[in-house]
């Protein structure tokens, strides 16, 4: 666990900003010291990385909150987008450096303004935003979530994790069992009610993400015990094949 002061020094994010992220429900601490100071674990730090990556993509905090709270959030996709954007920015900076060197060498007669062109960066950023914001599922989620308070959203998230905790109680049993299959149906209905229409095809994709070893796996295994995320995935596969 790290204190808010330690996280601020590690990440360069001010304490005030971390406090604000907590206030708006974007990044809650993992716990508090006896004196009431915020504490952050590896899961919280991983989430902070995702927030900062989206900030580099120039997403508003409100959009970031909706995206990373969505059950369909694809961390790998976000990282791929970030890598591409950083490459474009690197190319842009290198062009500016070359322009500055040229001006130093031949003076202000160098009238090349192409280095200032940020068209490719802006175009890619727009495409990245569109890939998150224009799917029917995202739009449906946005519509359902627009009037929710932070407390209501947190309550929904807790209820979702409670379902995974139920999976954890039977994770050593047969994923084809009646109880496991009933829980899959419960999970699918919950997602459809609170997030977006969860077809079997989407549910299979979610199951794969749950078990891919990333943040989803860590969070699910945290509430249900080691192996819960994999058990959920296997249960979903059986359910959707039936």
PDB file of C-alpha atoms in Angstrom:
ATOM      1  CA  UNK A   1       0.000   0.000   0.000  1.00  0.00           C
ATOM      2  CA  UNK A   2       1.177   3.518  -0.786  1.00  0.00           C
ATOM      3  CA  UNK A   3       0.050   6.781   0.776  1.00  0.00           C
ATOM      4  CA  UNK A   4      -1.385   9.555  -1.373  1.00  0.00           C
ATOM      5  CA  UNK A   5       1.851  11.487  -0.886  1.00  0.00           C
ATOM      6  CA  UNK A   6       3.933   8.525  -2.111  1.00  0.00           C
ATOM      7  CA  UNK A   7       1.657   8.029  -5.124  1.00  0.00           C
ATOM      8  CA  UNK A   8       1.945  11.717  -5.959  1.00  0.00           C
ATOM      9  CA  UNK A   9       5.755  11.535  -5.875  1.00  0.00           C
ATOM     10  CA  UNK A  10       5.790   8.316  -7.930  1.00  0.00           C
ATOM     11  CA  UNK A  11       3.394   9.458 -10.644  1.00  0.00           C
ATOM     12  CA  UNK A  12       3.798  13.226 -10.746  1.00  0.00           C
ATOM     13  CA  UNK A  13       0.054  13.599 -10.184  1.00  0.00           C
ATOM     14  CA  UNK A  14      -0.619  16.212  -7.522  1.00  0.00           C
ATOM     15  CA  UNK A  15      -2.252  15.267  -4.236  1.00  0.00           C
ATOM     16  CA  UNK A  16      -5.040  17.703  -5.003  1.00  0.00           C
ATOM     17  CA  UNK A  17      -5.701  15.944  -8.327  1.00  0.00           C
ATOM     18  CA  UNK A  18      -5.779  12.520  -6.643  1.00  0.00           C
ATOM     19  CA  UNK A  19      -8.220  13.879  -4.089  1.00  0.00           C
ATOM     20  CA  UNK A  20     -10.380  15.246  -6.897  1.00  0.00           C
ATOM     21  CA  UNK A  21     -10.341  11.906  -8.721  1.00  0.00           C
ATOM     22  CA  UNK A  22     -11.616  10.318  -5.522  1.00  0.00           C
ATOM     23  CA  UNK A  23     -14.279  12.986  -5.068  1.00  0.00           C
ATOM     24  CA  UNK A  24     -15.770  12.432  -8.542  1.00  0.00           C
ATOM     25  CA  UNK A  25     -15.631   8.646  -8.225  1.00  0.00           C
ATOM     26  CA  UNK A  26     -12.935   8.194 -10.869  1.00  0.00           C
ATOM     27  CA  UNK A  27     -10.215   6.709  -8.654  1.00  0.00           C
ATOM     28  CA  UNK A  28     -11.126   5.626  -5.144  1.00  0.00           C
ATOM     29  CA  UNK A  29      -8.314   4.676  -2.743  1.00  0.00           C
ATOM     30  CA  UNK A  30      -7.993   1.048  -1.671  1.00  0.00           C
ATOM     31  CA  UNK A  31      -8.275   2.085   1.964  1.00  0.00           C
ATOM     32  CA  UNK A  32      -7.345   4.633   4.601  1.00  0.00           C
ATOM     33  CA  UNK A  33      -4.839   4.911   7.411  1.00  0.00           C
ATOM     34  CA  UNK A  34      -6.034   5.237  10.980  1.00  0.00           C
ATOM     35  CA  UNK A  35      -5.448   8.970  10.580  1.00  0.00           C
ATOM     36  CA  UNK A  36      -7.750   9.040   7.551  1.00  0.00           C
ATOM     37  CA  UNK A  37      -5.103   9.353   4.808  1.00  0.00           C
ATOM     38  CA  UNK A  38      -5.773   7.662   1.480  1.00  0.00           C
ATOM     39  CA  UNK A  39      -3.957   4.424   0.616  1.00  0.00           C
ATOM     40  CA  UNK A  40      -3.488   2.946  -2.868  1.00  0.00           C
ATOM     41  CA  UNK A  41      -2.726  -0.658  -3.839  1.00  0.00           C
ATOM     42  CA  UNK A  42      -1.420  -2.067  -7.145  1.00  0.00           C
ATOM     43  CA  UNK A  43      -4.937  -2.319  -8.573  1.00  0.00           C
ATOM     44  CA  UNK A  44      -5.581   1.372  -7.885  1.00  0.00           C
ATOM     45  CA  UNK A  45      -2.209   2.306  -9.402  1.00  0.00           C
ATOM     46  CA  UNK A  46      -3.034   0.255 -12.505  1.00  0.00           C
ATOM     47  CA  UNK A  47      -6.314   2.119 -12.819  1.00  0.00           C
ATOM     48  CA  UNK A  48      -4.469   5.421 -12.424  1.00  0.00           C
ATOM     49  CA  UNK A  49      -2.223   4.433 -15.328  1.00  0.00           C
ATOM     50  CA  UNK A  50      -5.292   3.878 -17.491  1.00  0.00           C
ATOM     51  CA  UNK A  51      -6.690   7.259 -16.494  1.00  0.00           C
ATOM     52  CA  UNK A  52      -3.420   8.983 -17.402  1.00  0.00           C
ATOM     53  CA  UNK A  53      -3.264   7.127 -20.717  1.00  0.00           C
ATOM     54  CA  UNK A  54      -6.726   8.344 -21.637  1.00  0.00           C
ATOM     55  CA  UNK A  55      -5.789  11.848 -20.564  1.00  0.00           C
ATOM     56  CA  UNK A  56      -2.976  11.652 -23.125  1.00  0.00           C
ATOM     57  CA  UNK A  57      -5.673  10.804 -25.657  1.00  0.00           C
ATOM     58  CA  UNK A  58      -7.347  14.026 -24.466  1.00  0.00           C
ATOM     59  CA  UNK A  59     -10.487  12.313 -23.193  1.00  0.00           C
ATOM     60  CA  UNK A  60     -12.511  14.369 -20.675  1.00  0.00           C
ATOM     61  CA  UNK A  61     -12.589  12.903 -17.165  1.00  0.00           C
ATOM     62  CA  UNK A  62     -16.326  12.259 -17.475  1.00  0.00           C
ATOM     63  CA  UNK A  63     -15.758  10.067 -20.549  1.00  0.00           C
ATOM     64  CA  UNK A  64     -12.829   8.267 -18.921  1.00  0.00           C
ATOM     65  CA  UNK A  65     -14.970   7.394 -15.914  1.00  0.00           C
ATOM     66  CA  UNK A  66     -17.691   5.865 -18.076  1.00  0.00           C
ATOM     67  CA  UNK A  67     -15.239   3.919 -20.217  1.00  0.00           C
ATOM     68  CA  UNK A  68     -13.175   2.312 -17.463  1.00  0.00           C
ATOM     69  CA  UNK A  69     -16.300   1.453 -15.447  1.00  0.00           C
ATOM     70  CA  UNK A  70     -17.835  -0.354 -18.414  1.00  0.00           C
ATOM     71  CA  UNK A  71     -17.660  -4.180 -18.210  1.00  0.00           C
ATOM     72  CA  UNK A  72     -16.476  -4.181 -21.843  1.00  0.00           C
ATOM     73  CA  UNK A  73     -13.450  -1.957 -21.231  1.00  0.00           C
ATOM     74  CA  UNK A  74     -10.573  -3.437 -23.244  1.00  0.00           C
ATOM     75  CA  UNK A  75      -7.277  -2.531 -21.582  1.00  0.00           C
ATOM     76  CA  UNK A  76      -5.217  -3.982 -24.428  1.00  0.00           C
ATOM     77  CA  UNK A  77      -7.050  -1.857 -26.966  1.00  0.00           C
ATOM     78  CA  UNK A  78      -6.448   1.261 -24.890  1.00  0.00           C
ATOM     79  CA  UNK A  79      -2.732   0.494 -24.685  1.00  0.00           C
ATOM     80  CA  UNK A  80      -2.484  -0.089 -28.442  1.00  0.00           C
ATOM     81  CA  UNK A  81      -4.123   3.282 -29.048  1.00  0.00           C
ATOM     82  CA  UNK A  82      -1.786   4.959 -26.598  1.00  0.00           C
ATOM     83  CA  UNK A  83       1.301   3.472 -28.254  1.00  0.00           C
ATOM     84  CA  UNK A  84       0.157   4.700 -31.659  1.00  0.00           C
ATOM     85  CA  UNK A  85      -0.591   8.178 -30.362  1.00  0.00           C
ATOM     86  CA  UNK A  86       2.783   8.436 -28.630  1.00  0.00           C
ATOM     87  CA  UNK A  87       4.532   7.448 -31.857  1.00  0.00           C
ATOM     88  CA  UNK A  88       2.665  10.183 -33.706  1.00  0.00           C
ATOM     89  CA  UNK A  89       3.566  12.725 -31.034  1.00  0.00           C
ATOM     90  CA  UNK A  90       7.208  11.596 -31.144  1.00  0.00           C
ATOM     91  CA  UNK A  91       7.260  12.139 -34.908  1.00  0.00           C
ATOM     92  CA  UNK A  92       5.689  15.578 -34.435  1.00  0.00           C
ATOM     93  CA  UNK A  93       8.288  16.615 -31.835  1.00  0.00           C
ATOM     94  CA  UNK A  94      11.159  15.342 -33.982  1.00  0.00           C
ATOM     95  CA  UNK A  95       9.872  17.428 -36.895  1.00  0.00           C
ATOM     96  CA  UNK A  96       9.740  20.510 -34.670  1.00  0.00           C
ATOM     97  CA  UNK A  97      13.299  19.876 -33.501  1.00  0.00           C
ATOM     98  CA  UNK A  98      14.512  19.610 -37.106  1.00  0.00           C
ATOM     99  CA  UNK A  99      12.672  22.815 -37.988  1.00  0.00           C
ATOM    100  CA  UNK A 100      14.279  24.652 -35.071  1.00  0.00           C
ATOM    101  CA  UNK A 101      17.708  23.415 -36.141  1.00  0.00           C
ATOM    102  CA  UNK A 102      17.017  24.543 -39.689  1.00  0.00           C
ATOM    103  CA  UNK A 103      16.020  28.026 -38.542  1.00  0.00           C
ATOM    104  CA  UNK A 104      19.162  28.236 -36.426  1.00  0.00           C
ATOM    105  CA  UNK A 105      21.272  27.255 -39.431  1.00  0.00           C
ATOM    106  CA  UNK A 106      19.734  29.332 -42.236  1.00  0.00           C
ATOM    107  CA  UNK A 107      17.703  31.854 -40.272  1.00  0.00           C
ATOM    108  CA  UNK A 108      14.082  32.889 -40.592  1.00  0.00           C
ATOM    109  CA  UNK A 109      14.182  32.377 -44.370  1.00  0.00           C
ATOM    110  CA  UNK A 110      13.146  28.804 -43.631  1.00  0.00           C
ATOM    111  CA  UNK A 111       9.419  29.158 -44.327  1.00  0.00           C
ATOM    112  CA  UNK A 112       8.502  25.484 -43.836  1.00  0.00           C
ATOM    113  CA  UNK A 113       5.422  25.271 -41.582  1.00  0.00           C
ATOM    114  CA  UNK A 114       4.673  21.563 -42.129  1.00  0.00           C
ATOM    115  CA  UNK A 115       6.265  20.658 -38.786  1.00  0.00           C
ATOM    116  CA  UNK A 116       3.416  22.448 -37.020  1.00  0.00           C
ATOM    117  CA  UNK A 117       0.809  20.246 -38.687  1.00  0.00           C
ATOM    118  CA  UNK A 118      -0.938  18.114 -36.043  1.00  0.00           C
ATOM    119  CA  UNK A 119      -3.512  16.729 -38.473  1.00  0.00           C
ATOM    120  CA  UNK A 120      -2.449  13.089 -38.085  1.00  0.00           C
ATOM    121  CA  UNK A 121      -2.502  13.305 -34.290  1.00  0.00           C
ATOM    122  CA  UNK A 122      -5.923  14.938 -34.257  1.00  0.00           C
ATOM    123  CA  UNK A 123      -7.284  12.445 -36.777  1.00  0.00           C
ATOM    124  CA  UNK A 124      -6.078   9.427 -34.819  1.00  0.00           C
ATOM    125  CA  UNK A 125      -7.346  10.852 -31.528  1.00  0.00           C
ATOM    126  CA  UNK A 126     -10.762  11.345 -33.109  1.00  0.00           C
ATOM    127  CA  UNK A 127     -10.740   7.766 -34.391  1.00  0.00           C
ATOM    128  CA  UNK A 128      -9.787   6.467 -30.955  1.00  0.00           C
ATOM    129  CA  UNK A 129     -12.603   8.404 -29.327  1.00  0.00           C
ATOM    130  CA  UNK A 130     -15.050   7.207 -31.951  1.00  0.00           C
ATOM    131  CA  UNK A 131     -14.079   3.589 -31.346  1.00  0.00           C
ATOM    132  CA  UNK A 132     -15.166   3.965 -27.718  1.00  0.00           C
ATOM    133  CA  UNK A 133     -18.085   6.302 -28.093  1.00  0.00           C
ATOM    134  CA  UNK A 134     -20.079   5.236 -31.136  1.00  0.00           C
ATOM    135  CA  UNK A 135     -20.839   1.572 -30.483  1.00  0.00           C
ATOM    136  CA  UNK A 136     -24.497   0.869 -29.664  1.00  0.00           C
ATOM    137  CA  UNK A 137     -23.425  -0.709 -26.370  1.00  0.00           C
ATOM    138  CA  UNK A 138     -21.457   2.368 -25.313  1.00  0.00           C
ATOM    139  CA  UNK A 139     -24.302   4.690 -26.264  1.00  0.00           C
ATOM    140  CA  UNK A 140     -26.779   2.549 -24.366  1.00  0.00           C
ATOM    141  CA  UNK A 141     -24.524   2.533 -21.329  1.00  0.00           C
ATOM    142  CA  UNK A 142     -24.052   6.300 -21.565  1.00  0.00           C
ATOM    143  CA  UNK A 143     -27.815   6.805 -21.681  1.00  0.00           C
ATOM    144  CA  UNK A 144     -28.405   4.584 -18.646  1.00  0.00           C
ATOM    145  CA  UNK A 145     -25.569   6.134 -16.634  1.00  0.00           C
ATOM    146  CA  UNK A 146     -26.091   9.818 -17.426  1.00  0.00           C
ATOM    147  CA  UNK A 147     -28.373  10.587 -14.474  1.00  0.00           C
ATOM    148  CA  UNK A 148     -26.702   8.321 -11.915  1.00  0.00           C
ATOM    149  CA  UNK A 149     -24.947   9.775  -8.935  1.00  0.00           C
ATOM    150  CA  UNK A 150     -21.472   8.571  -7.983  1.00  0.00           C
ATOM    151  CA  UNK A 151     -23.017   6.687  -5.064  1.00  0.00           C
ATOM    152  CA  UNK A 152     -25.511   4.920  -7.329  1.00  0.00           C
ATOM    153  CA  UNK A 153     -22.780   3.875  -9.755  1.00  0.00           C
ATOM    154  CA  UNK A 154     -20.622   2.605  -6.922  1.00  0.00           C
ATOM    155  CA  UNK A 155     -23.572   0.607  -5.608  1.00  0.00           C
ATOM    156  CA  UNK A 156     -24.039  -1.013  -9.032  1.00  0.00           C
ATOM    157  CA  UNK A 157     -20.341  -1.847  -9.210  1.00  0.00           C
ATOM    158  CA  UNK A 158     -20.492  -3.428  -5.755  1.00  0.00           C
ATOM    159  CA  UNK A 159     -23.517  -5.508  -6.774  1.00  0.00           C
ATOM    160  CA  UNK A 160     -21.624  -6.701  -9.854  1.00  0.00           C
ATOM    161  CA  UNK A 161     -18.658  -7.757  -7.728  1.00  0.00           C
ATOM    162  CA  UNK A 162     -21.060  -9.522  -5.353  1.00  0.00           C
ATOM    163  CA  UNK A 163     -22.100 -11.752  -8.257  1.00  0.00           C
ATOM    164  CA  UNK A 164     -18.446 -12.626  -8.844  1.00  0.00           C
ATOM    165  CA  UNK A 165     -18.133 -13.364  -5.120  1.00  0.00           C
ATOM    166  CA  UNK A 166     -20.979 -15.877  -5.552  1.00  0.00           C
ATOM    167  CA  UNK A 167     -19.053 -17.489  -8.382  1.00  0.00           C
ATOM    168  CA  UNK A 168     -16.071 -17.672  -6.046  1.00  0.00           C
ATOM    169  CA  UNK A 169     -18.018 -19.706  -3.527  1.00  0.00           C
ATOM    170  CA  UNK A 170     -18.429 -22.521  -6.083  1.00  0.00           C
ATOM    171  CA  UNK A 171     -15.253 -22.022  -8.137  1.00  0.00           C
ATOM    172  CA  UNK A 172     -14.017 -25.542  -7.327  1.00  0.00           C
ATOM    173  CA  UNK A 173     -17.196 -27.136  -8.634  1.00  0.00           C
ATOM    174  CA  UNK A 174     -18.251 -28.047 -12.175  1.00  0.00           C
ATOM    175  CA  UNK A 175     -18.784 -24.878 -14.312  1.00  0.00           C
ATOM    176  CA  UNK A 176     -21.616 -26.754 -16.022  1.00  0.00           C
ATOM    177  CA  UNK A 177     -23.475 -27.181 -12.717  1.00  0.00           C
ATOM    178  CA  UNK A 178     -26.951 -25.748 -12.333  1.00  0.00           C
ATOM    179  CA  UNK A 179     -25.739 -23.176  -9.791  1.00  0.00           C
ATOM    180  CA  UNK A 180     -22.908 -21.956 -12.036  1.00  0.00           C
ATOM    181  CA  UNK A 181     -25.202 -21.652 -15.045  1.00  0.00           C
ATOM    182  CA  UNK A 182     -27.804 -19.780 -12.996  1.00  0.00           C
ATOM    183  CA  UNK A 183     -25.101 -17.333 -11.941  1.00  0.00           C
ATOM    184  CA  UNK A 184     -24.107 -16.772 -15.576  1.00  0.00           C
ATOM    185  CA  UNK A 185     -27.730 -15.991 -16.391  1.00  0.00           C
ATOM    186  CA  UNK A 186     -27.840 -13.644 -13.395  1.00  0.00           C
ATOM    187  CA  UNK A 187     -24.646 -11.910 -14.559  1.00  0.00           C
ATOM    188  CA  UNK A 188     -25.956 -11.473 -18.101  1.00  0.00           C
ATOM    189  CA  UNK A 189     -29.255 -10.046 -16.854  1.00  0.00           C
ATOM    190  CA  UNK A 190     -27.461  -7.670 -14.486  1.00  0.00           C
ATOM    191  CA  UNK A 191     -25.226  -6.308 -17.244  1.00  0.00           C
ATOM    192  CA  UNK A 192     -28.213  -5.877 -19.568  1.00  0.00           C
ATOM    193  CA  UNK A 193     -30.173  -4.032 -16.904  1.00  0.00           C
ATOM    194  CA  UNK A 194     -27.465  -1.682 -15.658  1.00  0.00           C
ATOM    195  CA  UNK A 195     -24.985  -1.308 -18.539  1.00  0.00           C
ATOM    196  CA  UNK A 196     -26.114  -2.426 -22.013  1.00  0.00           C
ATOM    197  CA  UNK A 197     -27.877  -5.264 -23.809  1.00  0.00           C
ATOM    198  CA  UNK A 198     -25.593  -8.236 -23.204  1.00  0.00           C
ATOM    199  CA  UNK A 199     -25.979 -10.786 -25.990  1.00  0.00           C
ATOM    200  CA  UNK A 200     -24.347 -14.211 -25.751  1.00  0.00           C
ATOM    201  CA  UNK A 201     -21.676 -13.016 -28.180  1.00  0.00           C
ATOM    202  CA  UNK A 202     -20.819 -10.040 -25.959  1.00  0.00           C
ATOM    203  CA  UNK A 203     -20.946 -12.251 -22.874  1.00  0.00           C
ATOM    204  CA  UNK A 204     -18.343 -14.610 -24.365  1.00  0.00           C
ATOM    205  CA  UNK A 205     -16.068 -11.640 -25.069  1.00  0.00           C
ATOM    206  CA  UNK A 206     -16.505 -10.427 -21.505  1.00  0.00           C
ATOM    207  CA  UNK A 207     -15.660 -13.882 -20.163  1.00  0.00           C
ATOM    208  CA  UNK A 208     -12.439 -13.878 -22.148  1.00  0.00           C
ATOM    209  CA  UNK A 209     -11.498 -10.461 -20.753  1.00  0.00           C
ATOM    210  CA  UNK A 210     -12.329 -11.572 -17.221  1.00  0.00           C
ATOM    211  CA  UNK A 211      -9.768 -14.385 -17.489  1.00  0.00           C
ATOM    212  CA  UNK A 212      -7.039 -12.697 -19.551  1.00  0.00           C
ATOM    213  CA  UNK A 213      -4.819 -12.048 -16.542  1.00  0.00           C
ATOM    214  CA  UNK A 214      -5.296  -8.287 -16.449  1.00  0.00           C
ATOM    215  CA  UNK A 215      -7.076  -5.920 -14.093  1.00  0.00           C
ATOM    216  CA  UNK A 216     -10.403  -7.731 -14.487  1.00  0.00           C
ATOM    217  CA  UNK A 217      -8.839 -11.018 -13.391  1.00  0.00           C
ATOM    218  CA  UNK A 218      -7.184  -9.390 -10.387  1.00  0.00           C
ATOM    219  CA  UNK A 219     -10.398  -7.696  -9.228  1.00  0.00           C
ATOM    220  CA  UNK A 220     -12.576 -10.780  -9.701  1.00  0.00           C
ATOM    221  CA  UNK A 221     -10.082 -13.085  -7.988  1.00  0.00           C
ATOM    222  CA  UNK A 222      -9.788 -10.539  -5.186  1.00  0.00           C
ATOM    223  CA  UNK A 223     -13.471 -10.848  -4.280  1.00  0.00           C
ATOM    224  CA  UNK A 224     -13.964 -14.504  -5.181  1.00  0.00           C
ATOM    225  CA  UNK A 225     -10.590 -16.101  -4.572  1.00  0.00           C
ATOM    226  CA  UNK A 226      -7.832 -17.227  -6.934  1.00  0.00           C
ATOM    227  CA  UNK A 227      -9.287 -18.986  -9.958  1.00  0.00           C
ATOM    228  CA  UNK A 228     -12.686 -17.290  -9.849  1.00  0.00           C
ATOM    229  CA  UNK A 229     -12.183 -15.298 -13.067  1.00  0.00           C
ATOM    230  CA  UNK A 230     -11.195 -18.427 -14.971  1.00  0.00           C
ATOM    231  CA  UNK A 231     -14.184 -20.290 -13.517  1.00  0.00           C
ATOM    232  CA  UNK A 232     -16.531 -17.491 -14.610  1.00  0.00           C
ATOM    233  CA  UNK A 233     -15.090 -17.645 -18.128  1.00  0.00           C
ATOM    234  CA  UNK A 234     -15.523 -21.434 -18.370  1.00  0.00           C
ATOM    235  CA  UNK A 235     -19.070 -21.160 -17.011  1.00  0.00           C
ATOM    236  CA  UNK A 236     -19.919 -18.503 -19.596  1.00  0.00           C
ATOM    237  CA  UNK A 237     -18.508 -20.623 -22.439  1.00  0.00           C
ATOM    238  CA  UNK A 238     -20.701 -23.561 -21.426  1.00  0.00           C
ATOM    239  CA  UNK A 239     -23.754 -21.332 -20.999  1.00  0.00           C
ATOM    240  CA  UNK A 240     -23.377 -19.748 -24.426  1.00  0.00           C
ATOM    241  CA  UNK A 241     -22.824 -23.089 -26.168  1.00  0.00           C
ATOM    242  CA  UNK A 242     -26.030 -24.520 -24.729  1.00  0.00           C
TER     243      UNK A 242
END
